[in-house]
C-alpha positions as semicolon CSV with decimal commas, in nm:
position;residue;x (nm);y (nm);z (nm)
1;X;-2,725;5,157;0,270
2;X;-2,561;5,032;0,649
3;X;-2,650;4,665;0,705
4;X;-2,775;4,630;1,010
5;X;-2,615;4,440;1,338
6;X;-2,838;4,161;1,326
7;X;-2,809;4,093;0,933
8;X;-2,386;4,121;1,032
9;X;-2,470;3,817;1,284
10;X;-2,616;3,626;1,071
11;X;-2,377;3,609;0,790
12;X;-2,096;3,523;0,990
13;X;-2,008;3,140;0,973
14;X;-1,968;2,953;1,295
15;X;-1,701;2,758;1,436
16;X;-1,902;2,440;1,419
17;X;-1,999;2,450;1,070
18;X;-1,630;2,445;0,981
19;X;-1,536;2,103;1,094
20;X;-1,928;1,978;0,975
21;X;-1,805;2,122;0,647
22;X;-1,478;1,832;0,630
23;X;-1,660;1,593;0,734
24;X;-1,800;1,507;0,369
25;X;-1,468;1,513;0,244
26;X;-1,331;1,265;0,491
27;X;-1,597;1,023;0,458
28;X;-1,568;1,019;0,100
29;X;-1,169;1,002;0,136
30;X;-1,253;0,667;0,376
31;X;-1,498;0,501;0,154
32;X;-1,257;0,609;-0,165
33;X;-0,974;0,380;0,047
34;X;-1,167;0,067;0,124
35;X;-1,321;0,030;-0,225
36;X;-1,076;0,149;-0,440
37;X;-0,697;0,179;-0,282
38;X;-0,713;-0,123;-0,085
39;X;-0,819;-0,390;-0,310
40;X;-0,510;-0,217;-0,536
41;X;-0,272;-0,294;-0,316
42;X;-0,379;-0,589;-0,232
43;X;-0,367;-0,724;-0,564
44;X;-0,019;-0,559;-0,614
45;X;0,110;-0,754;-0,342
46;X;-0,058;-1,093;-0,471
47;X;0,091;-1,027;-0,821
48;X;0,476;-0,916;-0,626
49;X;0,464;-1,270;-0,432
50;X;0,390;-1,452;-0,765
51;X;0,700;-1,270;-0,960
52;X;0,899;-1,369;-0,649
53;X;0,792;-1,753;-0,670
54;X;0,874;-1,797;-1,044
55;X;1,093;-2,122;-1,122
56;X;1,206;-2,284;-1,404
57;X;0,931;-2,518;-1,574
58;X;0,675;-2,292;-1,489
59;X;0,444;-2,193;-1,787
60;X;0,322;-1,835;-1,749
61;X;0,164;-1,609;-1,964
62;X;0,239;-1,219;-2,050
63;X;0,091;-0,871;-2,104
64;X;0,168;-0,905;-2,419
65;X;-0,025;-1,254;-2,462
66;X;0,223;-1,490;-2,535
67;X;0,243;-1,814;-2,341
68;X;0,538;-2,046;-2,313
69;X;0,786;-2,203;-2,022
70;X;1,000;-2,027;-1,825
71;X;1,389;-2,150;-1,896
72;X;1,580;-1,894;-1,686
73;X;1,507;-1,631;-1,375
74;X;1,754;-1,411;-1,380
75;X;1,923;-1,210;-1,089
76;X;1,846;-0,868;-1,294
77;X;1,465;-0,880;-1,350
78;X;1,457;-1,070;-1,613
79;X;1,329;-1,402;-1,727
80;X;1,398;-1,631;-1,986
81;X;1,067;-1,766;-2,172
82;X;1,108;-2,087;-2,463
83;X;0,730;-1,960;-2,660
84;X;0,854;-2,250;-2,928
85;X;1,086;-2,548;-2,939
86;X;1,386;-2,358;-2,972
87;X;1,287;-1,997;-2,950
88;X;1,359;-1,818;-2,594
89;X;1,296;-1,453;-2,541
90;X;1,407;-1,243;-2,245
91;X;1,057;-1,056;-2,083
92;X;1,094;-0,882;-1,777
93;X;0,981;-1,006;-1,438
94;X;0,644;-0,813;-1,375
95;X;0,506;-0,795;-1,768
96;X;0,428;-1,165;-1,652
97;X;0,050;-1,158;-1,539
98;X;-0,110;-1,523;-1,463
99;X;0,104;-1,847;-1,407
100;X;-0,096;-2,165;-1,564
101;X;0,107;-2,459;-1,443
102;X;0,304;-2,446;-1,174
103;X;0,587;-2,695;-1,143
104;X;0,661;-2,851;-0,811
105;X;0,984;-2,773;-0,595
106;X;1,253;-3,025;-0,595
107;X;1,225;-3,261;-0,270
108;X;1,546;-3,217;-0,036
């Protein structure tokens, strides 16, 4: 019924095996960064700096789909799109996803 000492010895995990046992886990946690995180990020940051640089005459197109000119940036978040001669709806800043023509700054 008593196990004996050297079936005790054995069983016992060693210190080593501990930090061989993370070391899986951090890999994976590494590789999980470089392919997945930091592309995201990256592509936040692209899509940020092309919210910032919106001007009026731009044409961009939405989440939603629609494509027309910007008219207004507003202070608040929002912009002002004309989708028809005539017809101007407010979207907000970051639903905007791809900017076709840009127009060019004013010379000074």
């Amino acid at each position: 019924m008593f196990v004996t000492p050297a079936f005790a010895q054995a069983a016992a995990p060693g210190a080593g095996s501990a930090l061989a046992s993370f070391v899986p886990l951090i890999l994976i946690f590494g590789i999980m960064y470089f392919l997945m995180i930091r592309p995201q990020q990256k592509k936040m940051k692209e899509h940020r700096a092309m919210v910032e640089a919106l001007r009026r005459g731009d044409q961009v197109v939405t989440q939603g789909g629609i494509v027309g000119k910007v008219v207004k940036v507003q202070e608040d978040g929002m912009v002002e799109v004309e989708i028809a001669e005539g017809v101007k709806v407010k979207v907000v800043k970051q639903t905007i996803t791809q900017v076709l023509n840009r127009t060019e700054a004013a010379a000074s």
